[in-house]
mmCIF file of C-alpha atoms in Angstrom:
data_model
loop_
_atom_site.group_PDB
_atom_site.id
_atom_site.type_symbol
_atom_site.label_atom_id
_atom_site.label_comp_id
_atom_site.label_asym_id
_atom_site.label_seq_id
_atom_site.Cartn_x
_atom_site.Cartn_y
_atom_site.Cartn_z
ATOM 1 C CA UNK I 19 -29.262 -12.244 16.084
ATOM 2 C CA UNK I 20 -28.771 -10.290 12.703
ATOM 3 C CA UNK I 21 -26.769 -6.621 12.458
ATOM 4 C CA UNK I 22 -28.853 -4.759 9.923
ATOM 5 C CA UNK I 23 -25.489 -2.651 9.265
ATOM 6 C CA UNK I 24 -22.704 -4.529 8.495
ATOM 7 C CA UNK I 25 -19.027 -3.483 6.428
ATOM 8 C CA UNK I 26 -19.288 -4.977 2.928
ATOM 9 C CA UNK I 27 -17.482 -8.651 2.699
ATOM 10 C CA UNK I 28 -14.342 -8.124 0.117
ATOM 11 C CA UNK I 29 -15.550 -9.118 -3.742
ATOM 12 C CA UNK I 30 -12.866 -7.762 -5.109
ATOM 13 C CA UNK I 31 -11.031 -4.455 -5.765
ATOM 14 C CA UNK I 32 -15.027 -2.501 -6.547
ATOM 15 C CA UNK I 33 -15.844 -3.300 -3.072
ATOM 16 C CA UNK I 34 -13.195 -0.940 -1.702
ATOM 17 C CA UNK I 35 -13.334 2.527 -2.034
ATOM 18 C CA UNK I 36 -10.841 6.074 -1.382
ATOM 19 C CA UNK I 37 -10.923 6.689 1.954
ATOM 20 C CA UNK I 38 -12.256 10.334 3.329
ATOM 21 C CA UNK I 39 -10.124 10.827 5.426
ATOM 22 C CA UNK I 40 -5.997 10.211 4.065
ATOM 23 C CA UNK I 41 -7.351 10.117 0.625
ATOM 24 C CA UNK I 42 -5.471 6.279 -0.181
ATOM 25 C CA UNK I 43 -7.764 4.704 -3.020
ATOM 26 C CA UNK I 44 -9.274 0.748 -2.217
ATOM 27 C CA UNK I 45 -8.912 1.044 1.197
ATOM 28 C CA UNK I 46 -11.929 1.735 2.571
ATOM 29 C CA UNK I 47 -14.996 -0.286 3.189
ATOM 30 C CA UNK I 48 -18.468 1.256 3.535
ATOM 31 C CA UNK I 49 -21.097 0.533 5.412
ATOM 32 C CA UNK I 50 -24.044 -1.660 3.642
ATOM 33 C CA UNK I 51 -28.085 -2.061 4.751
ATOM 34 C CA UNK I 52 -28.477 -5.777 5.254
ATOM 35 C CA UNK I 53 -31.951 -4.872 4.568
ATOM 36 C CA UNK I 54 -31.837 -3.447 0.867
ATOM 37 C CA UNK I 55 -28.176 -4.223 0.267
ATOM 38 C CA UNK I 56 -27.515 -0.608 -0.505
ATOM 39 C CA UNK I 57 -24.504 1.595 0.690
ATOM 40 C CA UNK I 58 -24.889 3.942 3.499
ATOM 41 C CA UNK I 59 -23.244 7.620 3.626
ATOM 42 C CA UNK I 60 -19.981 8.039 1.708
ATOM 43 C CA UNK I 61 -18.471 8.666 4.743
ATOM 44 C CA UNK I 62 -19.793 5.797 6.807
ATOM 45 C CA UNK I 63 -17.486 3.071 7.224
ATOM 46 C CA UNK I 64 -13.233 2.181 7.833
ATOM 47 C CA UNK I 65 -10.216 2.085 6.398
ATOM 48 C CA UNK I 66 -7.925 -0.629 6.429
ATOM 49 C CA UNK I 67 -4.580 1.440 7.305
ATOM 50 C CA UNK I 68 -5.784 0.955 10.783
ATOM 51 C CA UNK I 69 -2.226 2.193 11.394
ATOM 52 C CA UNK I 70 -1.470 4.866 9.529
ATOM 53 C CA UNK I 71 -4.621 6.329 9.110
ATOM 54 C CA UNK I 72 -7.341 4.542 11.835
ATOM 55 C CA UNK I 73 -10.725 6.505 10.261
ATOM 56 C CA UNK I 74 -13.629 4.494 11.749
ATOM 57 C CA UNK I 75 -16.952 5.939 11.089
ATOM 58 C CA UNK I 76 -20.130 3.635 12.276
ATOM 59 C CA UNK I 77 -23.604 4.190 11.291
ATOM 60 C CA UNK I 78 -25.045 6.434 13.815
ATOM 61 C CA UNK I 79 -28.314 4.337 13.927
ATOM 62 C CA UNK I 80 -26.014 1.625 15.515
ATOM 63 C CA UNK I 81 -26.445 3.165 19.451
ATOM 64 C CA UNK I 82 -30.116 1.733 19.155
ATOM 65 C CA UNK I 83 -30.087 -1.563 20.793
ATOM 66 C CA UNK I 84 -32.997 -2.452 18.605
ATOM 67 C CA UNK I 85 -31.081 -2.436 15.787
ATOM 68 C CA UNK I 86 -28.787 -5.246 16.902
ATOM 69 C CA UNK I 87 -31.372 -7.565 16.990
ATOM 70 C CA UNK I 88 -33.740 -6.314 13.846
ATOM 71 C CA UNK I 89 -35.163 -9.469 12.399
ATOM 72 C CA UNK I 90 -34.152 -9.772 9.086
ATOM 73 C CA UNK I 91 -36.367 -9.203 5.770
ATOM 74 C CA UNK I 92 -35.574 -10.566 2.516
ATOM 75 C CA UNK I 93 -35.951 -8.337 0.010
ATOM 76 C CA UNK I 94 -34.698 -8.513 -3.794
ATOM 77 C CA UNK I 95 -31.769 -6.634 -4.642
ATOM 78 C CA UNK I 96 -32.319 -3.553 -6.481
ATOM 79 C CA UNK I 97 -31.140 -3.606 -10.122
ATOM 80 C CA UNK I 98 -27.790 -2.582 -10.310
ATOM 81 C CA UNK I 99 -26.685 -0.302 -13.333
ATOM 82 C CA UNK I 100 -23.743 -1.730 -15.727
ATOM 83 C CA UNK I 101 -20.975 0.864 -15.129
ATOM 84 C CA UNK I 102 -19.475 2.338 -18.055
ATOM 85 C CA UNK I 103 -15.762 1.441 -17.889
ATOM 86 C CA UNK I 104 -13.436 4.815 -17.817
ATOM 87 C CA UNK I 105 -9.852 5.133 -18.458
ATOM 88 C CA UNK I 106 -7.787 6.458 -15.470
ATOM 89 C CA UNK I 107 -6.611 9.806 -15.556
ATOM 90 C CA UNK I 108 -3.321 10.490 -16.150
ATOM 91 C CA UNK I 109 -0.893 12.739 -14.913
ATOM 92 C CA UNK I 110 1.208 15.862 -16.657
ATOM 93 C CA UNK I 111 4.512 14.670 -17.621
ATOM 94 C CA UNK I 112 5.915 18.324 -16.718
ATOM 95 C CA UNK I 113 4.743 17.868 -12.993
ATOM 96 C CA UNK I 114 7.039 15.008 -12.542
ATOM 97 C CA UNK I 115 9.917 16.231 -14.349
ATOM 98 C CA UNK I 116 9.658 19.450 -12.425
ATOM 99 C CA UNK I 117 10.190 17.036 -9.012
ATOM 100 C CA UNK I 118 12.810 15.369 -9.824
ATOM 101 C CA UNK I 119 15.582 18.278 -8.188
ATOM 102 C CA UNK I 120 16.257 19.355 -5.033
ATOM 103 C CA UNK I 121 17.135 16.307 -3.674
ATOM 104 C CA UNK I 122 18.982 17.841 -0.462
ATOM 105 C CA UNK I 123 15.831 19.455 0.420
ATOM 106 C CA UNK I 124 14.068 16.290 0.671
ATOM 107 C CA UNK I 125 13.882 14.279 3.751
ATOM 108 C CA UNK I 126 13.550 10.826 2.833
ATOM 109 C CA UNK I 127 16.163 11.621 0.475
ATOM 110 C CA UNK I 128 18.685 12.639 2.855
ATOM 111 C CA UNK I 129 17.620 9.802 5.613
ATOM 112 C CA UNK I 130 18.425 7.212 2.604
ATOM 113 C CA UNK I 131 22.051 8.630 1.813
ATOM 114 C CA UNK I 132 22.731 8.562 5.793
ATOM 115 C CA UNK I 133 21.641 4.833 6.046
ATOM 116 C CA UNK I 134 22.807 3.000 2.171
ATOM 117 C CA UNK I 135 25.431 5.772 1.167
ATOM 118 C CA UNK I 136 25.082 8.156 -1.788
ATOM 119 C CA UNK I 137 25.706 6.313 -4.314
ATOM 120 C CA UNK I 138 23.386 3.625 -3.751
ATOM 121 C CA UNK I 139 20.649 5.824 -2.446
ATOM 122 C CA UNK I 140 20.882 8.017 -5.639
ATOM 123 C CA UNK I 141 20.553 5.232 -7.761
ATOM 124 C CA UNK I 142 17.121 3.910 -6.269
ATOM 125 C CA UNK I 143 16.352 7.501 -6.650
ATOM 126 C CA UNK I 144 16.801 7.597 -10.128
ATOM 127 C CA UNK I 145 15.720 4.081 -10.837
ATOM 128 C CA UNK I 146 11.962 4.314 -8.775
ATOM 129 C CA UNK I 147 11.095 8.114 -9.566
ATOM 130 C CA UNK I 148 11.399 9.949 -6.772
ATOM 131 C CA UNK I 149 10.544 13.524 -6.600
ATOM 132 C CA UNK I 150 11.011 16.495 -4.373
ATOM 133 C CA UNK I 151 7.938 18.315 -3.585
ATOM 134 C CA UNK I 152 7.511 21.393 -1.098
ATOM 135 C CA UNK I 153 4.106 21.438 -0.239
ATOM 136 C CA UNK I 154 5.211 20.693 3.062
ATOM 137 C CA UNK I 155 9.033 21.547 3.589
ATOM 138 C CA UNK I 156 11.000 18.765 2.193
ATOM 139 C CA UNK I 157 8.703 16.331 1.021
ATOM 140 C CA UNK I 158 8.971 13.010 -1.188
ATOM 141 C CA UNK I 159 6.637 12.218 -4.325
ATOM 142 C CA UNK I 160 6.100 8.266 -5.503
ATOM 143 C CA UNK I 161 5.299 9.076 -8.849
ATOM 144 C CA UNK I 162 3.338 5.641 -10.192
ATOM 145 C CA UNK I 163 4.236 4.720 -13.545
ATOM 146 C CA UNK I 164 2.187 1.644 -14.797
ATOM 147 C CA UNK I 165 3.412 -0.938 -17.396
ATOM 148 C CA UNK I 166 1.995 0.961 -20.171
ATOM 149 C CA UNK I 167 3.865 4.397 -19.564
ATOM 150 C CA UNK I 168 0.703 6.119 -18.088
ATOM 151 C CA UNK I 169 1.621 8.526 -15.317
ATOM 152 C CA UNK I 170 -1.031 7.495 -12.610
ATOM 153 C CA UNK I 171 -0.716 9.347 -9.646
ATOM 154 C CA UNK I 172 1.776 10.980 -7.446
ATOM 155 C CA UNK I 173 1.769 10.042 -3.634
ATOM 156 C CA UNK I 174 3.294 13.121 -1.751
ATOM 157 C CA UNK I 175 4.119 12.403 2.502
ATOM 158 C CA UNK I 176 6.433 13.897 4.371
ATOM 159 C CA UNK I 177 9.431 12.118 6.784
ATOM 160 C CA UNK I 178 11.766 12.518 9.632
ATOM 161 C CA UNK I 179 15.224 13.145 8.126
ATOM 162 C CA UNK I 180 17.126 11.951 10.391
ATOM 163 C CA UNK I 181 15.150 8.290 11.474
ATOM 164 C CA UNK I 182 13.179 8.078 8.292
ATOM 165 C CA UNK I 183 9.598 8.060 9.828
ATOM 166 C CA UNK I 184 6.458 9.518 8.507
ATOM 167 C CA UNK I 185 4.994 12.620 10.392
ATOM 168 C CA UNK I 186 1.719 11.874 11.833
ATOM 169 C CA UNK I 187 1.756 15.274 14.141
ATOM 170 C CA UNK I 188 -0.411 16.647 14.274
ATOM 171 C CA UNK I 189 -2.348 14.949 11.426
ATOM 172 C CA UNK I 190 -0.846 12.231 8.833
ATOM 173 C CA UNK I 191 1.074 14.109 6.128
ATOM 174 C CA UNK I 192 -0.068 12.445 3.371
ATOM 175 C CA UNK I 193 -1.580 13.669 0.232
ATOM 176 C CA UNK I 194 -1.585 13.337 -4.303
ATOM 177 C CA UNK I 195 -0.137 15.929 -6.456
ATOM 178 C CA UNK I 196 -3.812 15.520 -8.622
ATOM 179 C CA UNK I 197 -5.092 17.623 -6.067
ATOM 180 C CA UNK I 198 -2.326 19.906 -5.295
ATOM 181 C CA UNK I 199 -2.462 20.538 -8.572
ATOM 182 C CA UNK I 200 -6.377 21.223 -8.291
ATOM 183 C CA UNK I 201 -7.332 19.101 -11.246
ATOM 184 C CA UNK I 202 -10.754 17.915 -10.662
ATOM 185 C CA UNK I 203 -12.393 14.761 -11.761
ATOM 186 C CA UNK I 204 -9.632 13.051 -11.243
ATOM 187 C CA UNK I 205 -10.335 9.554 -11.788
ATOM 188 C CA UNK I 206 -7.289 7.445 -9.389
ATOM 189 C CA UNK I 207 -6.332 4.399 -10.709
ATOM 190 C CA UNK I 208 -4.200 2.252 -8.404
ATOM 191 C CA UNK I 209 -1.116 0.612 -9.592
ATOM 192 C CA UNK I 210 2.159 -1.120 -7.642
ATOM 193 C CA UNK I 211 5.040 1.905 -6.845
ATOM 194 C CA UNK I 212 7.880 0.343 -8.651
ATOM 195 C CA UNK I 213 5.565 -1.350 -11.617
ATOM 196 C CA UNK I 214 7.142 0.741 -14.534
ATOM 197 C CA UNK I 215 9.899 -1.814 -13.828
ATOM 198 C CA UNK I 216 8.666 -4.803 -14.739
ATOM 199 C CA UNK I 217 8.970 -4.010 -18.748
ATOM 200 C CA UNK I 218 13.033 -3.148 -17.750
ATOM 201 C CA UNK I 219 13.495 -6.542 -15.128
ATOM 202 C CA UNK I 220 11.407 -9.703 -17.187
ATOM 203 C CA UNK I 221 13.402 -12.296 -15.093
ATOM 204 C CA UNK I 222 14.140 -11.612 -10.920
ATOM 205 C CA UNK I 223 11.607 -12.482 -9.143
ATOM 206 C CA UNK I 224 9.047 -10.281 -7.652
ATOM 207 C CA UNK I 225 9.120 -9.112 -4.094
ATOM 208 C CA UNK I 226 6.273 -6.916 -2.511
ATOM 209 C CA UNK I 227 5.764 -4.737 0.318
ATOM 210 C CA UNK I 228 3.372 -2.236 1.569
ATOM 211 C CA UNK I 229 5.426 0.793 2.301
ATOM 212 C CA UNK I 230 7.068 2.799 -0.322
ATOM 213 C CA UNK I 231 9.861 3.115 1.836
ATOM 214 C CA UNK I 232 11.099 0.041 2.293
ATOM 215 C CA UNK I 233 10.726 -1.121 -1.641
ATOM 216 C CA UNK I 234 13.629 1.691 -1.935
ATOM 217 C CA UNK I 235 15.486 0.392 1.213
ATOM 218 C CA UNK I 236 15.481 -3.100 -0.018
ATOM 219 C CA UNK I 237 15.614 -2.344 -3.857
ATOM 220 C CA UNK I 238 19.042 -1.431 -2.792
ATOM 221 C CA UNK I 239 19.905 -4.048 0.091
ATOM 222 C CA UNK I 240 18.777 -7.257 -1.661
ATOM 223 C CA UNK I 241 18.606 -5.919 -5.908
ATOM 224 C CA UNK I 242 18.188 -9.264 -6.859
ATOM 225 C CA UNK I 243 14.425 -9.113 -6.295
ATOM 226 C CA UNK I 244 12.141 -7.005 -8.139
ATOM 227 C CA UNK I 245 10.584 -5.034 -4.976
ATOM 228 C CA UNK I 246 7.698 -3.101 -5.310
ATOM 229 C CA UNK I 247 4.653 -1.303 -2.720
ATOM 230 C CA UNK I 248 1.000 -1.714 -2.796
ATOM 231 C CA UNK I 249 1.124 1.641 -0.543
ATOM 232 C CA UNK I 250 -1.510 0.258 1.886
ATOM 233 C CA UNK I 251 -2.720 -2.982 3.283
ATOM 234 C CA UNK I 252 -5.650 -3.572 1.387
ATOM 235 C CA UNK I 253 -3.850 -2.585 -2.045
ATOM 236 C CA UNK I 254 -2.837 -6.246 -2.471
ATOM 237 C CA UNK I 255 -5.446 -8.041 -4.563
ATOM 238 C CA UNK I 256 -5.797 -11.191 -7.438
ATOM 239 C CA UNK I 257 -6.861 -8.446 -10.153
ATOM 240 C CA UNK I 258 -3.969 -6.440 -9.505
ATOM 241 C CA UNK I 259 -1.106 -9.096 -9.389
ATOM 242 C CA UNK I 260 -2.191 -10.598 -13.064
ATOM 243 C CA UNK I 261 0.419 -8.318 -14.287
ATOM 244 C CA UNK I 262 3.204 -11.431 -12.125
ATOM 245 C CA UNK I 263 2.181 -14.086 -14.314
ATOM 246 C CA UNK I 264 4.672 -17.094 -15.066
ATOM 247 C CA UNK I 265 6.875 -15.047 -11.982
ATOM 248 C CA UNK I 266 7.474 -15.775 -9.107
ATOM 249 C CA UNK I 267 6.311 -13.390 -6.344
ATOM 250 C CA UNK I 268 6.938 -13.381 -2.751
ATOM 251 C CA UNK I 269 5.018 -11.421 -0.195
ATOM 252 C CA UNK I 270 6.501 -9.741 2.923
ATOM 253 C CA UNK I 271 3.709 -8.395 5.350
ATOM 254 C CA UNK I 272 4.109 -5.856 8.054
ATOM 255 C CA UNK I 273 4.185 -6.861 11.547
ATOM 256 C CA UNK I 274 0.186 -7.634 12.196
ATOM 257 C CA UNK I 275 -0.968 -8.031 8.446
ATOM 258 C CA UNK I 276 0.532 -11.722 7.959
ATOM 259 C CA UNK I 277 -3.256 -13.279 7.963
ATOM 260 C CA UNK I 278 -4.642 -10.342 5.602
ATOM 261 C CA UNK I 279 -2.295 -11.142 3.037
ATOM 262 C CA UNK I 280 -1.665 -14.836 3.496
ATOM 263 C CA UNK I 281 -5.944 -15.276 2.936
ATOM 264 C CA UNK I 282 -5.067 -12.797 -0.350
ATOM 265 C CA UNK I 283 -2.334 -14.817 -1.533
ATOM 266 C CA UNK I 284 -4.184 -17.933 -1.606
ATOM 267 C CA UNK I 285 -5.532 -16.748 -5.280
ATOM 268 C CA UNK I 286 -2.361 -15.538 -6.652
ATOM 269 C CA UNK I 287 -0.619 -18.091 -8.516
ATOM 270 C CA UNK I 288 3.002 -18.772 -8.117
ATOM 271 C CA UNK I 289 2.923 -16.462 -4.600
ATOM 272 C CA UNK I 290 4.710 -17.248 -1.503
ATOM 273 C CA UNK I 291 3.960 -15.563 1.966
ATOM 274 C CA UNK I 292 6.872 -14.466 3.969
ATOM 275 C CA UNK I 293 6.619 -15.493 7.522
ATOM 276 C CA UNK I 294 9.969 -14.467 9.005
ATOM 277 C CA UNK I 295 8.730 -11.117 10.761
ATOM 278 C CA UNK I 296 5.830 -13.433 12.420
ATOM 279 C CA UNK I 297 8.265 -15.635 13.814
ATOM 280 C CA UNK I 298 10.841 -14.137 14.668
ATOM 281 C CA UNK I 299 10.225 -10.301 16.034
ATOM 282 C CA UNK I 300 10.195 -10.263 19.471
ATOM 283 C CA UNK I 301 7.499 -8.389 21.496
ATOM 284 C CA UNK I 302 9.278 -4.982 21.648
ATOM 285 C CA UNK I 303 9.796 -4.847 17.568
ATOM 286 C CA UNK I 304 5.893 -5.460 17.417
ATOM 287 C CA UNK I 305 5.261 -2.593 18.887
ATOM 288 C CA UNK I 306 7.704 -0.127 17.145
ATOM 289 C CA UNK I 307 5.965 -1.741 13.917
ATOM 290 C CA UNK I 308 9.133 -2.643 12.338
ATOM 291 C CA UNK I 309 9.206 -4.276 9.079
ATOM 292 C CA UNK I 310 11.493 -5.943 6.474
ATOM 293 C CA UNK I 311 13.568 -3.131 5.544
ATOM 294 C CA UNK I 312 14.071 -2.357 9.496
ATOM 295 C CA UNK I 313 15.629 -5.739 9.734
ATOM 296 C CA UNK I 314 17.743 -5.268 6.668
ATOM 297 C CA UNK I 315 19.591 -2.324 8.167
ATOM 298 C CA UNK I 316 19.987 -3.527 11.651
ATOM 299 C CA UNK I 317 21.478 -6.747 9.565
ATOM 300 C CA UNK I 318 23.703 -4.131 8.180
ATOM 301 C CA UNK I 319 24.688 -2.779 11.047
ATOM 302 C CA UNK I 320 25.223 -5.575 13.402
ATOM 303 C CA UNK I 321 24.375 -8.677 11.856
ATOM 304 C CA UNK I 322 22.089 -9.587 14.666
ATOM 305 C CA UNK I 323 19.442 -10.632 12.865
ATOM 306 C CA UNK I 324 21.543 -13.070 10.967
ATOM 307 C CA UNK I 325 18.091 -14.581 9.381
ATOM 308 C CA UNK I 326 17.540 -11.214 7.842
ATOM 309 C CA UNK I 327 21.356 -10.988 5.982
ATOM 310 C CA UNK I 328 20.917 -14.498 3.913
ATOM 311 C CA UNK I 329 21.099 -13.851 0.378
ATOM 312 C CA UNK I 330 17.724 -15.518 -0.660
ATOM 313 C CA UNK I 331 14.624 -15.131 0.322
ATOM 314 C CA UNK I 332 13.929 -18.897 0.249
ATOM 315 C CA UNK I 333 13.971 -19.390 4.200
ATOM 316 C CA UNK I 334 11.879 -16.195 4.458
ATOM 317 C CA UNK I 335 8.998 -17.931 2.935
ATOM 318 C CA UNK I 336 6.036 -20.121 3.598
ATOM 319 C CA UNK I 337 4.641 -21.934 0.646
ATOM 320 C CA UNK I 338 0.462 -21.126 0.320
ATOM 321 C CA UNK I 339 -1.822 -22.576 -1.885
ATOM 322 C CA UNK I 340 -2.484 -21.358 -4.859
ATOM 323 C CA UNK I 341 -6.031 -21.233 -6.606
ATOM 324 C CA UNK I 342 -6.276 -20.722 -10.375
#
């Protein structure tokens, strides 16, 4: 039996595209004709933050049983056009500096200084961009620096103040200044939140994370790593981490992504996978969705999770192999 529609196997970051529906760039995987190898609609296929964003849009043609079992036809693959490489758009300098105030009227700000103090929750602040922005009342801003300077994009979501969680009521509250800003054509480039720091830090070792969140929260618990955010599951890929070479990188997946990243680590060199969520969160913590930065704090608080307080990451890890 042969699907004629099937989602596009991964062949690198071109195979994933922005999402319709939250907007996130590489994270969504369209819908291709096994019969010409061509793309559906725009709009026809999923993203990967099944979590935080769940969009799921099958090919309509799919509630015809006869489709299921279409025989297959080989046909030659239509000639594909060489793309004409563009340079990403960049971002106005004055936007971000114009963010970077009002710090008591942002949420995420405030929920930091109640849970790693003032001082050290102004200093990650200060040291991975963080900006105010009121689109909705007391929001955040990653800015994304890359390691050239170039102002990439600005991720703008809005959080609980007082636990620190994003508002998904009554829609996800996520958005980019670009098109707050209304400036059209923007062309999105993605780059690691926290990257602008690898020019300043040439010798800790690199950890990374998807939320943007808990790179702050753990830039300040654990400062001897380098942590940084891909922003979404499927962010993490070989072309991407070139920018770690000769470093050593370790991975720490969300609850439920372990296998995603472990397959994608496989062709990073020098990359560890971090297993210590996977084996150790008990059945009720899966289903809050905690992650690494959840642990830190209750560490903090309580020292329960006495695996979480060690100093290195060493014991977090499980060695993969890696594939020049």
């Amino acid at each position: 039996m042969t699907y004629r529609y099937t989602l596009e196997p991964y062949k690198g970051p071109s195979s994933r595209h922005t999402c319709p529906a939250c907007g996130t760039p590489r994270n969504f995987v369209r819908y291709i004709d096994t019969y010409t190898n061509a793309y559906l609609a725009d709009d026809i296929g999923r993203c990967n933050r099944e979590t935080s964003c769940g969009y799921h849009q099958k090919p309509s043609s799919l509630r015809s049983i006869a489709d299921y079992a279409a025989p297959r036809v080989i046909r030659s693959k239509p000639k594909v056009l060489q793309a004409v490489t563009q340079q990403p758009s960049e971002m106005p300098l004055s936007a971000f500096y114009e963010s970077l105030n009002a710090y008591g009227n942002n949420n995420l700000v405030r929920y930091l200084n109640s849970v790693l103090g003032t001082q050290r929750a102004n200093d990650v602040v200060r040291q991975y961009c963080i900006g105010t922005n009121h689109h909705w009342d007391c929001g955040t801003v990653f800015w994304r620096f890359d390691t050239c300077g170039r102002l990439l994009s600005g991720k703008v979501m809005l959080y609980y103040p007082h636990t620190g969680k994003r508002v998904k009521e009554p829609y996800n509250h996520v958005t980019w200044m670009h098109k707050l800003l209304g400036i059209d054509n923007y062309r999105l480039q993605h780059c690691f939140f926290g990257e602008h720091l690898l020019n300043k830090n040439s010798r800790s070792p690199i950890a990374i994370v998807e939320s943007e969140k808990t790179a702050l929260i753990a830039g300040a618990l654990m400062p001897q790593y380098l942590w940084m955010a891909t922003g979404g599951l499927s962010n993490l890929s070989p072309d991407g981490c070139k920018l770690f070479s000769n470093r050593e990188v370790v991975l720490y997946p969300d609850l439920g992504a372990y296998d995603t990243w472990a397959e994608r680590a496989r062709y990073i060199p020098n990359c560890t996978v971090s297993k210590v969520l996977e084996e150790n969160a008990t059945n009720a913590e899966r289903r809050m969705g905690l992650d690494i930065a959840d642990y830190m704090l209750l560490s903090q608080k309580s020292k329960a999770k006495s695996w979480v307080g060690k100093k290195t990451a060493s014991s977090y890890v499980c060695k993969q192999t890696s594939i020049e």
